CSV table of C-alpha atoms in Angstrom, one decimal:
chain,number,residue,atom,x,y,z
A,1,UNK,CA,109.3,-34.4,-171.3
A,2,UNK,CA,107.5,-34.4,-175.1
A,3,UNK,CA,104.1,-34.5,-173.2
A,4,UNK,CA,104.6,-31.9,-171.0
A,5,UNK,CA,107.0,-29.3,-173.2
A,6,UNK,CA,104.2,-30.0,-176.0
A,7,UNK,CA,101.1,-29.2,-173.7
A,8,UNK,CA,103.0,-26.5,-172.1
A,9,UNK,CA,103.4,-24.5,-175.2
A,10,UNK,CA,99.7,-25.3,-176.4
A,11,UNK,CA,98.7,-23.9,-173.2
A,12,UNK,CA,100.6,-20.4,-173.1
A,13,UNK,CA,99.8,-20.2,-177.4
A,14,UNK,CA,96.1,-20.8,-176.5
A,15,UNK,CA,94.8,-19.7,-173.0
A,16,UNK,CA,91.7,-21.3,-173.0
A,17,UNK,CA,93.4,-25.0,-173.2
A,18,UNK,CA,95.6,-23.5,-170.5
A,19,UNK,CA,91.9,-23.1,-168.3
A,20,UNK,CA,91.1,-26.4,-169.1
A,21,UNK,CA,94.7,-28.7,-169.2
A,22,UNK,CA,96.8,-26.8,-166.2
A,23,UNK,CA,94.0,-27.5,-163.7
A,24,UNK,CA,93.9,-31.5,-164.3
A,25,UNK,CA,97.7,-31.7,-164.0
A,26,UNK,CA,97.9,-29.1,-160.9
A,27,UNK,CA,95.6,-32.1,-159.3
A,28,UNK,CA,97.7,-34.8,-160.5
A,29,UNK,CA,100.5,-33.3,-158.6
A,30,UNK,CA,98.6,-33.2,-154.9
A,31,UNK,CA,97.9,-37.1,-155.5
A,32,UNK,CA,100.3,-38.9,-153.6
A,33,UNK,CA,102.1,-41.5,-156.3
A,34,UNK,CA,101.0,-44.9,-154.3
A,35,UNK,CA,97.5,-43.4,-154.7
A,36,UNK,CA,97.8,-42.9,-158.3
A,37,UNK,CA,99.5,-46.3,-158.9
A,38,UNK,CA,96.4,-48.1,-157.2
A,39,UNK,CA,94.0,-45.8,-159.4
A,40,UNK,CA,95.0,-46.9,-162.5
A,41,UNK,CA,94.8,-50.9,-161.0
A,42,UNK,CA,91.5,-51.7,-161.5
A,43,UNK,CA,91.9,-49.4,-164.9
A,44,UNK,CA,95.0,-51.4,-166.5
A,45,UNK,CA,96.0,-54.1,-164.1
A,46,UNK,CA,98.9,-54.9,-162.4
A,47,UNK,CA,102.3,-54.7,-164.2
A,48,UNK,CA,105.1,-52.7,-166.0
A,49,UNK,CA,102.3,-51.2,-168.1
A,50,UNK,CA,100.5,-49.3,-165.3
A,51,UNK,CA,103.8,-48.6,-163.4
A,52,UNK,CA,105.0,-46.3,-166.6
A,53,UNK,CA,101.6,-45.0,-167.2
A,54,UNK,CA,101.5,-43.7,-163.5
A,55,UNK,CA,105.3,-42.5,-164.1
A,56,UNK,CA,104.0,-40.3,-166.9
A,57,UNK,CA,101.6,-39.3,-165.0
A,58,UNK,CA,103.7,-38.5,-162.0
A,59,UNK,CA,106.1,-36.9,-164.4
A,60,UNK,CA,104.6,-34.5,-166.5
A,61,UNK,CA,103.4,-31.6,-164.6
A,62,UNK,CA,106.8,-30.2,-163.4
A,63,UNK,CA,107.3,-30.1,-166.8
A,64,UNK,CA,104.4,-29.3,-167.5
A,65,UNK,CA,104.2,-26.0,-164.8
A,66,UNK,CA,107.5,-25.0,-165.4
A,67,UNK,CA,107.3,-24.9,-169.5
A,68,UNK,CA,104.4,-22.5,-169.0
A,69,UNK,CA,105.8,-20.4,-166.8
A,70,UNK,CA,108.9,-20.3,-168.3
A,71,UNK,CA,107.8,-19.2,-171.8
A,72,UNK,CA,105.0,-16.6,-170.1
A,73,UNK,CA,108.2,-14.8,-168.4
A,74,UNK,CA,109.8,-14.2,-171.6
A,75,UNK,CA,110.2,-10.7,-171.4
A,76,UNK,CA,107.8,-9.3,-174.2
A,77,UNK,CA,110.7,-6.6,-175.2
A,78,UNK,CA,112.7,-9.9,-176.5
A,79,UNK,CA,110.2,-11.0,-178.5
A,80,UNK,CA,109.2,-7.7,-179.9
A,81,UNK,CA,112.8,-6.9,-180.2
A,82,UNK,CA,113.1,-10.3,-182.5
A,83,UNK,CA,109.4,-9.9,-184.3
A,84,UNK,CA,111.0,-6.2,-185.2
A,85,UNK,CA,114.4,-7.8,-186.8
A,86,UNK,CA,112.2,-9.8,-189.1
A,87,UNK,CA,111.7,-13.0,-187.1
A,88,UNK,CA,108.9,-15.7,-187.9
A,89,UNK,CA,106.5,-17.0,-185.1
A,90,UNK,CA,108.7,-20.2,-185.2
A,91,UNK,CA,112.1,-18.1,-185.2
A,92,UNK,CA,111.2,-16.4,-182.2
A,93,UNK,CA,110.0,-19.3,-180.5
A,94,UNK,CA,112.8,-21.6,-180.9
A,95,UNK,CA,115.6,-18.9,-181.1
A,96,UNK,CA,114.2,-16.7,-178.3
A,97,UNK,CA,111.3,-17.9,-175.9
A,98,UNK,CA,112.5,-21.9,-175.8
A,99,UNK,CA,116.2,-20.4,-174.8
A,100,UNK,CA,115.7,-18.3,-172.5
A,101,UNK,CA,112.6,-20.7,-170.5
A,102,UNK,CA,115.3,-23.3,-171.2
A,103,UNK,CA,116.2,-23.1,-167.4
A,104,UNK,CA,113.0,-23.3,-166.0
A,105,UNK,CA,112.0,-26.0,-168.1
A,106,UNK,CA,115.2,-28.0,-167.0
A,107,UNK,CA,114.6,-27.9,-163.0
A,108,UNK,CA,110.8,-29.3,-164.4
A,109,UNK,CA,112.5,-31.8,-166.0
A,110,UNK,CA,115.1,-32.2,-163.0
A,111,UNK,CA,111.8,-32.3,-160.3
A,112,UNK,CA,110.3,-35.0,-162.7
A,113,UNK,CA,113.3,-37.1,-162.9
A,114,UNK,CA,113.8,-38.0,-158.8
A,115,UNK,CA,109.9,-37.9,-158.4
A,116,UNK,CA,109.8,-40.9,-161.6
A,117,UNK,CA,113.0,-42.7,-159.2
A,118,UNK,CA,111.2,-42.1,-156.0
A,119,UNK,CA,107.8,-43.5,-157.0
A,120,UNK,CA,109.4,-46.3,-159.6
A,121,UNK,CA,110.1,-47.8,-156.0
A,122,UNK,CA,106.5,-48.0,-155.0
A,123,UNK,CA,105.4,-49.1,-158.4
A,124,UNK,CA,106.7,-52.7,-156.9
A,125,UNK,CA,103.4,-53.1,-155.2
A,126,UNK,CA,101.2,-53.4,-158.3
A,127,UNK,CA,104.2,-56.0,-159.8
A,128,UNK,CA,106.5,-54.0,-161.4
A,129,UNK,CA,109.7,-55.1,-160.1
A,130,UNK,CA,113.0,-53.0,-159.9
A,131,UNK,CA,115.0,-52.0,-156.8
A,132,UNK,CA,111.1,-51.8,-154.6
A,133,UNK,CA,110.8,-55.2,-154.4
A,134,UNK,CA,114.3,-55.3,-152.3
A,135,UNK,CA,112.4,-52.3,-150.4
A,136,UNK,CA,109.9,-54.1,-149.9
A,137,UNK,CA,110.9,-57.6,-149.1
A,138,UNK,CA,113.0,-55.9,-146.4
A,139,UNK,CA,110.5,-54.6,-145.0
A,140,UNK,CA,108.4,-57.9,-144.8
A,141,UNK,CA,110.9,-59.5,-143.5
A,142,UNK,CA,112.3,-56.8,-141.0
A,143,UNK,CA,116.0,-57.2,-142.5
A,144,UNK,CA,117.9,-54.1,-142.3
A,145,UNK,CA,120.3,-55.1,-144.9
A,146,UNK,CA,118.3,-55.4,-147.9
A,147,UNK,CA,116.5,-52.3,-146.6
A,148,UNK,CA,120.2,-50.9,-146.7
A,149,UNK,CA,120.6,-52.0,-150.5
A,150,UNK,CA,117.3,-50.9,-151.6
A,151,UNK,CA,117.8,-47.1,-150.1
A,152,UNK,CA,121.4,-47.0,-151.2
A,153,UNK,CA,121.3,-47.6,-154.8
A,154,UNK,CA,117.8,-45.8,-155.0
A,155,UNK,CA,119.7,-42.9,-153.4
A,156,UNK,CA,123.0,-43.8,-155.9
A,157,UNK,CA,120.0,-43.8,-158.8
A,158,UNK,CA,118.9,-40.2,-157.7
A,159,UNK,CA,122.1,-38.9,-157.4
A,160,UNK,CA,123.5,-40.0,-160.3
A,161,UNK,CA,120.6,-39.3,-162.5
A,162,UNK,CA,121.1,-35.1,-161.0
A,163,UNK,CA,124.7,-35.3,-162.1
A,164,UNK,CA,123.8,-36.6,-165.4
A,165,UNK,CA,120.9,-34.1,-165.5
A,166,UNK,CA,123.4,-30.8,-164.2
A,167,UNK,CA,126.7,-32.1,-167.1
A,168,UNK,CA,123.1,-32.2,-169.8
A,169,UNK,CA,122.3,-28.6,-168.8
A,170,UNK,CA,125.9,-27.3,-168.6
A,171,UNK,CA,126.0,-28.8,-172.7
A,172,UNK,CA,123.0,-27.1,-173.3
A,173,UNK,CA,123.1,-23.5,-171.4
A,174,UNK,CA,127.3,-23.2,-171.6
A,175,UNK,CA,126.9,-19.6,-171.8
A,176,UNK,CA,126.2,-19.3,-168.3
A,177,UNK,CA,129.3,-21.5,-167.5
A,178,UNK,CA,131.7,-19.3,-169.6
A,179,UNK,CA,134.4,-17.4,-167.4
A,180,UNK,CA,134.8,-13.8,-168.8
């Protein structure tokens, strides 16, 4: 999330990083995840290193995409409205354009979390471990139960982790949740 927030505001303050920085991610995103798991083997090695550098990798651009695009439509009337009552640059970003990209920047964050819990399962081929390995071993092995407990708890993992995310963002925006 800090790597793709950051680099999304450094993209829509300064357009020509945005040229250069939006392009690499948009690629990142059409690489399928086992693909950019086995990339970084020869790179890094096998391991829980790679698997979380491939995570990150996997996980930023939804943030990434949506941070841009969520500070960009910002409608400039707000901002002028809160540069005219005396604002600073860093008022205006953090009391106007963060707030109201805030949603956009949540279903990034939302896309980024079940992508990171459906790739963390292939990240058992390069020898990271985890809930993949059961995946995996079951499918070796042609036994539909552990099959069954692999795809159960990963699904469990990527419900729960949306609940979790959806109570987060009802904290964080309650003023769309308040009844009038």
């Amino acid at each position: 999330m800090i790597i793709g927030i950051v680099c999304g505001y450094l993209c829509v303050k300064h357009k020509q990083l945005e040229s250069k920085i939006v392009p690499i991610f948009q690629v990142l995103r059409v690489i399928p995840s086992l693909a950019v798991l086995l990339l970084l083997l020869p790179i890094i090695g096998t391991g829980m290193k790679s698997a979380v550098i491939a995570l990150v990798l996997l996980a930023v651009p939804p943030v990434l995409m949506n941070t841009v695009v969520g500070i960009k439509e910002v409608p400039s009337f707000m901002i002028e409205s809160a540069y005219g009552m005396g604002m600073t640059e860093k008022q205006v970003l953090w009391k106007v354009q963060f707030p109201l990209a805030m949603p956009l920047i949540f279903t990034g964050i939302k896309i980024a979390m079940i992508e990171i819990i459906a790739s963390a399962t292939l990240a058992a081929k390069i020898g990271s471990g985890g809930v993949g390995e059961i995946i995996f071993t079951g499918l070796g092995l042609n036994r539909t139960d552990l099959l069954l407990i692999g795809g159960i708890t990963v699904g469990l993992l990527t419900i729960l982790s949306s609940l979790l995310l959806e109570l987060i963002n009802r904290v964080v925006m309650r003023y769309k949740y308040v009844k009038s």
